[in-house]
Coordinates of C-alpha atoms and ligand atoms in Angstrom, one line a residue:
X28 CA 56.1 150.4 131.4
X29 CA 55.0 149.4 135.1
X30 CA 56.1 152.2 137.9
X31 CA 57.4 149.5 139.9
X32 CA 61.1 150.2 141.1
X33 CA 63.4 147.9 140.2
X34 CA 64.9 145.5 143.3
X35 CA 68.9 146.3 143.7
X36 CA 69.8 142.8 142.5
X37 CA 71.2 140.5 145.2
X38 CA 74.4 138.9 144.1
X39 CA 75.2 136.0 145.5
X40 CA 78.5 136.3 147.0
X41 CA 79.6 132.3 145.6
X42 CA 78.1 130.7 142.9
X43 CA 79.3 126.9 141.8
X44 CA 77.8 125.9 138.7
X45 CA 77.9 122.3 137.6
X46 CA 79.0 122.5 133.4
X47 CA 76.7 120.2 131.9
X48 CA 75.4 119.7 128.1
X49 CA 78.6 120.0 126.5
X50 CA 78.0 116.4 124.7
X51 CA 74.2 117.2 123.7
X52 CA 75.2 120.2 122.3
X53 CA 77.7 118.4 119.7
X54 CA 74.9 116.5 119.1
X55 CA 72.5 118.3 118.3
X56 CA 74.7 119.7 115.5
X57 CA 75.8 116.6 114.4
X58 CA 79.1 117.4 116.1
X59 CA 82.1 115.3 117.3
X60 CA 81.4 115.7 121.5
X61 CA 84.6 117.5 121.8
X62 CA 83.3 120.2 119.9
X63 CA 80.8 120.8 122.4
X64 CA 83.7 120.7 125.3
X65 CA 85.2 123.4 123.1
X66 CA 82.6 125.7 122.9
X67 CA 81.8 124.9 126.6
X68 CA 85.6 126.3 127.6
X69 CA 84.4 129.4 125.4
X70 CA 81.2 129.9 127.9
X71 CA 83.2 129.2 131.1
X72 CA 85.6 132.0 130.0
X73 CA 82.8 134.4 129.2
X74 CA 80.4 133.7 132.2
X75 CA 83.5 133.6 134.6
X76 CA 84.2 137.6 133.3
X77 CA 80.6 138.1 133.3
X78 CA 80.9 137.0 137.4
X79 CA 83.7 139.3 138.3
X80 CA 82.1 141.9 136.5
X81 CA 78.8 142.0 138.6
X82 CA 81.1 141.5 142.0
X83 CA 80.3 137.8 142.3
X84 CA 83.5 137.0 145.0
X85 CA 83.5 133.3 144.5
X86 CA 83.2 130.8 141.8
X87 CA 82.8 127.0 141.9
X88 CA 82.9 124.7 138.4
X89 CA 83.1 121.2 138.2
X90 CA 85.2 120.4 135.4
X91 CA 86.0 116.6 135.7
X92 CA 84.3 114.4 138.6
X93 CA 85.4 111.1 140.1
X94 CA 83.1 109.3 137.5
X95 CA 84.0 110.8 134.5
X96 CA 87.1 108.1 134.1
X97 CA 84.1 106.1 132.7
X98 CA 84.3 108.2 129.5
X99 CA 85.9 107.1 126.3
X100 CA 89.7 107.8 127.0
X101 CA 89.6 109.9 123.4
X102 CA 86.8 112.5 125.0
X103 CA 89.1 112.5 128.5
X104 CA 92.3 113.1 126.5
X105 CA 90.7 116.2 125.0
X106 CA 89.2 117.3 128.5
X107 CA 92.6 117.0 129.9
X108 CA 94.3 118.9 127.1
X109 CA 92.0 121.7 127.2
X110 CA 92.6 121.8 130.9
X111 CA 96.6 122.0 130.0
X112 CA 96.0 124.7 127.7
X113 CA 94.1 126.6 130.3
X114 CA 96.4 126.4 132.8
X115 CA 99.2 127.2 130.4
X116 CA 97.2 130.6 129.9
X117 CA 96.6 130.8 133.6
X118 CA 98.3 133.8 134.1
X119 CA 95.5 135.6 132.0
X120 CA 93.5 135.0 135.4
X121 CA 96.3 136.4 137.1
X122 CA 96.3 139.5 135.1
X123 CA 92.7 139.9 136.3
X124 CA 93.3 139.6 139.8
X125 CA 91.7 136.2 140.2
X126 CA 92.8 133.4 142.4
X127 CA 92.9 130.3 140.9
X128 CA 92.0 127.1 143.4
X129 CA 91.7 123.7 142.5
X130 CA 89.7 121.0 144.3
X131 CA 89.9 116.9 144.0
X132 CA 92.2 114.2 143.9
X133 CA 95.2 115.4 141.8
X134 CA 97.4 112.5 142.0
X135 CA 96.1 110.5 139.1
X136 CA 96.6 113.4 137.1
X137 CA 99.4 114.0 134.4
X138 CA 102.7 115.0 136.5
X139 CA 102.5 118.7 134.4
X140 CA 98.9 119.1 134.8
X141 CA 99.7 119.2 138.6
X142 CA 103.1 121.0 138.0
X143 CA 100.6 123.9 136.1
X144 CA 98.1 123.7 138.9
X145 CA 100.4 124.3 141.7
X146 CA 102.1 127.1 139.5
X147 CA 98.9 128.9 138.8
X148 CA 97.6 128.5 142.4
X149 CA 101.0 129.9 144.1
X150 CA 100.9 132.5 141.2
X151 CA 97.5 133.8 142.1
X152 CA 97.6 133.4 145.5
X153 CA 97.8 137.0 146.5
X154 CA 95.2 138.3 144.3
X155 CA 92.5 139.8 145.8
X156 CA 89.6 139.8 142.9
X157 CA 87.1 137.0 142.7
X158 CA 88.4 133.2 143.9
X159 CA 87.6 130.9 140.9
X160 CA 87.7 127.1 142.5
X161 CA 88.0 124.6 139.5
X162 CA 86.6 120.7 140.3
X163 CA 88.5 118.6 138.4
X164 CA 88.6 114.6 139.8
X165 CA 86.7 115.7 142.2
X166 CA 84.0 113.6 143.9
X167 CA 81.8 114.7 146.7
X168 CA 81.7 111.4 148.9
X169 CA 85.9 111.1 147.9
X170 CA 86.0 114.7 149.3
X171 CA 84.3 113.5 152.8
X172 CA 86.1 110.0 152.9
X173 CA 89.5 111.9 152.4
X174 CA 88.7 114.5 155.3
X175 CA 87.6 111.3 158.1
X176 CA 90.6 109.7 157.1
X177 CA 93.0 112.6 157.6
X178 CA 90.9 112.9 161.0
X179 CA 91.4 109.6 161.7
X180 CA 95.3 109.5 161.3
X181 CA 95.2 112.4 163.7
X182 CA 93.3 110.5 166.0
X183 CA 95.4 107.5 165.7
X184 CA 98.3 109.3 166.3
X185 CA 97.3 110.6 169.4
X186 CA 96.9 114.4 168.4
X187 CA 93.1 114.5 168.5
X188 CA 90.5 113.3 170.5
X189 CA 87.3 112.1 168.9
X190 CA 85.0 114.4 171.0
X191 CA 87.1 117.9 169.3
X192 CA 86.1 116.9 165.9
X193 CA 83.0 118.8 165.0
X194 CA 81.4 121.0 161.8
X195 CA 84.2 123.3 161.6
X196 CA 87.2 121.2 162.5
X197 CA 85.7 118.6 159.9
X198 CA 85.2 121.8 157.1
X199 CA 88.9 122.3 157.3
X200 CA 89.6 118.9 156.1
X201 CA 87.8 119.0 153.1
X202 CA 89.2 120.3 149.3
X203 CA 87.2 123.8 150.3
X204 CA 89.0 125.0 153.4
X205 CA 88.5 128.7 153.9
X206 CA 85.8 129.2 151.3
X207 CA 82.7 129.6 152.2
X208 CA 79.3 127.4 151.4
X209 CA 77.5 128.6 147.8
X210 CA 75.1 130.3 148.2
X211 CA 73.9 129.4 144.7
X212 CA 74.3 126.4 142.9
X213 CA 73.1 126.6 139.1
X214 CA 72.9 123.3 136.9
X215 CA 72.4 123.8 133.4
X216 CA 71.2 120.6 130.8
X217 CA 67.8 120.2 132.1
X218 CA 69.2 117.2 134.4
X219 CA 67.8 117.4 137.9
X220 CA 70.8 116.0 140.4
X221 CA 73.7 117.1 141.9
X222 CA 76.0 114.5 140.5
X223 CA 78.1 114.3 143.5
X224 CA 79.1 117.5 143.9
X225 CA 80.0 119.4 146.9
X226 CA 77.6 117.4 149.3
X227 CA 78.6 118.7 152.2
X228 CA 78.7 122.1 151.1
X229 CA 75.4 122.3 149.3
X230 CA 73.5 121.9 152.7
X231 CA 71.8 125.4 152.2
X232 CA 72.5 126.3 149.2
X233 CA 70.0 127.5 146.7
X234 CA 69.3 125.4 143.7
X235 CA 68.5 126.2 140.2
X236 CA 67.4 124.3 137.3
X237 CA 67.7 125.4 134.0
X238 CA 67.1 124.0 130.7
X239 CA 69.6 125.5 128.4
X240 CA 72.9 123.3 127.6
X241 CA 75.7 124.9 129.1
X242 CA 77.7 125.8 125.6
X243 CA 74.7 128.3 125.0
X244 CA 74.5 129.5 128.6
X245 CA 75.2 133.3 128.7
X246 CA 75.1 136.2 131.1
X247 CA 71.4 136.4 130.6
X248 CA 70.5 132.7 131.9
X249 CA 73.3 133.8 135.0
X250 CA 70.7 136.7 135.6
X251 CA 67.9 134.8 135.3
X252 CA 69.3 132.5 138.0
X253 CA 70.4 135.3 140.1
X254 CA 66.9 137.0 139.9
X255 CA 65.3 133.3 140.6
X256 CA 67.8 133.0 144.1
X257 CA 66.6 137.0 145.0
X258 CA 63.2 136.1 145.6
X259 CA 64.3 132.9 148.0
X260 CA 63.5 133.1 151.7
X261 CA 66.7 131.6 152.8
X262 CA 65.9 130.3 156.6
X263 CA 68.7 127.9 157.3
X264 CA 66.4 126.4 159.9
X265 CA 64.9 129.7 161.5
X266 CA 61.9 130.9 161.0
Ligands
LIG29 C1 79.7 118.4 130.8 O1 79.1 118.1 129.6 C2 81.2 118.3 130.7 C3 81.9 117.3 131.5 C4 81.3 116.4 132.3 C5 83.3 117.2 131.5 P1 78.8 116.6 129.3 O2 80.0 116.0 128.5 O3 78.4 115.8 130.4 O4 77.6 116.7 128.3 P2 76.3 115.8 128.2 O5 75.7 115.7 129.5 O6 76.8 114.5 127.7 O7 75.4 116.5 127.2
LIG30 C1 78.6 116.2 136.1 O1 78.1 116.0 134.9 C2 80.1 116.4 136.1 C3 80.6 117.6 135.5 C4 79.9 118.6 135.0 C5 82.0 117.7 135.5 P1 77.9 114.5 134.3 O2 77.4 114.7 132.9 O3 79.1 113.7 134.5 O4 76.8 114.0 135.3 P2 75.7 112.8 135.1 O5 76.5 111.6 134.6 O6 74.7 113.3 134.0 O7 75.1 112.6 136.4
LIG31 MG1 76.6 115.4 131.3

C-alpha cells in the first residue's frame, strides 16, 4: 500500500459519450446485431444511473446520427422501437429527477416517436437532477447548417444584422441551447473519430479513447475515463 493520498476525483460536470460497438459485440457471439443494440440499451441504463450517482450534471449520447439511414431498414426498425419503448418508460427518468432533452432533426421521425419525445421532455422539464440530452438523427454539420439558416431568415427578414451574430448568438441556434460544452467526450469501440458529432461543441473538450465495445462498458471504464480527463491540463488557449 503506497502512502500517497488519494486525489478527490474531478467529475466532469457534462459527459457525451458516443455508443459504439453494439454490432461487434453481436458478432463476436455469433449474434443477430440487434442483440448487441439490446444489451447496449441495458449499459446506457446502467452507466446513465452510475452518472447521476457520482453528481455528473449533464449527459450527452448519440443514439441515431444523420448517417445511420444507411443501415439495413430491419437494424433501424429495431433502433427505432427500442427508442419507442424508452420513451414509453420515460417517466422512470422522471421519477429520478432527470430531464430528458432530445437533439436532431425529428421530423423524419415516426409521428409517435415525436409525440413521446415532446411528452417526455415537457414532462421532465422541471426536474432538477442531471440533464440527460439524447442524439438521435442528429448530425453535427446538419446541426450548424440548421443554426445559419435560422440566422439567415432573421437576417432576411430584416430582424438581424450580420455584424450581431457572433459565438453566443450562433450557440443559441444550435440543437444545444442552454447546455453547456462537454467537458468530456468518451468513445468506446476502439474507433478513433468523432463521427460527426457535436462539432461545434467539442472545440475543448477532452477526448478519450477506449477499447472496450460499449455493451460491456461499465462504471469502471467511466472511472477510468474520468481518472484519464483529471490528470489533463485544460488551457483553452492560456497558458
Ligand atoms: C452503435 O453501435 C449503435 C448505433 C450506431 C445505433 P454500432 O451498431 O455502430 O456497432 P458497430 O460499430 O457496428 O460494432
Ligand atoms: C456513431 O457511430 C453514431 C452513433 C453511435 C449513434 P457509427 O458506428 O455510426 O460511426 P462510424 O460509421 O463508425 O463512423
Ligand atoms: Mg459503429
Amino acid at each position: 500500500m503506497s502512502n500517497e493520498q488519494k486525489e478527490p476525483l474531478v467529475v466532469p460536470a457534462h459527459i457525451a459519450i458516443i455508443m459504439d460497438g453494439n454490432g461487434r459485440w453481436a458478432k463476436k457471439r455469433g449474434l443477430p446485431r440487434n442483440a448487441g443494440h439490446r444489451q447496449g440499451a441495458k449499459t446506457l441504463e446502467n452507466i446513465c444511473d452510475y452518472c447521476q450517482k457520482i453528481g455528473v450534471r449533464y449527459v450527452t449520447i448519440y443514439a441515431f446520427s444523420t448517417e445511420n439511414w444507411k443501415r439495413p431498414q430491419e437494424e433501424i426498425n429495431t433502433i427505432m422501437d427500442m427508442l419507442r419503448n424508452y420513451l414509453k418508460e420515460a417517466s422512470k427518468q422522471t421519477r429520478r429527477n432527470v430531464r430528458l432533452l432530445f437533439l436532431g432533426d425529428r421530423a423524419p421521425l415516426a409521428s409517435d416517436i415525436r409525440q413521446l419525445m415532446n411528452q417526455a421532455e415537457k414532462d421532465s422539464a422541471g426536474n432538477t437532477g442531471m440533464t440527460l440530452c439524447i442524439a438521435v438523427n442528429y448530425g453535427g454539420r446538419a446541426e450548424i447548417v440548421r443554426a445559419a439558416r435560422s440566422l439567415a431568415r432573421l437576417a432576411a427578414q430584416g430582424d438581424l444584422a450580420p455584424d450581431e451574430i457572433g459565438e453566443q448568438l450562433f450557440s443559441e441556434h444550435l440543437y444545444t441551447r442552454g447546455i453547456p460544452s462537454p467537458d468530456l467526450l468518451i468513445r468506446p469501440s476502439g474507433e478513433l473519430r468523432v463521427s460527426n458529432f457535436l462539432l461545434w461543441q467539442l472545440a475543448y473538450t477532452e477526448f478519450v479513447f477506449m477499447d472496450v465495445l460499449w455493451p460491456d462498458f461499465s462504471p469502471l471504464h467511466l472511472d477510468q475515463a474520468i481518472a484519464q480527463y483529471a490528470k489533463r491540463n485544460r488551457r483553452f488557449g492560456g497558458i
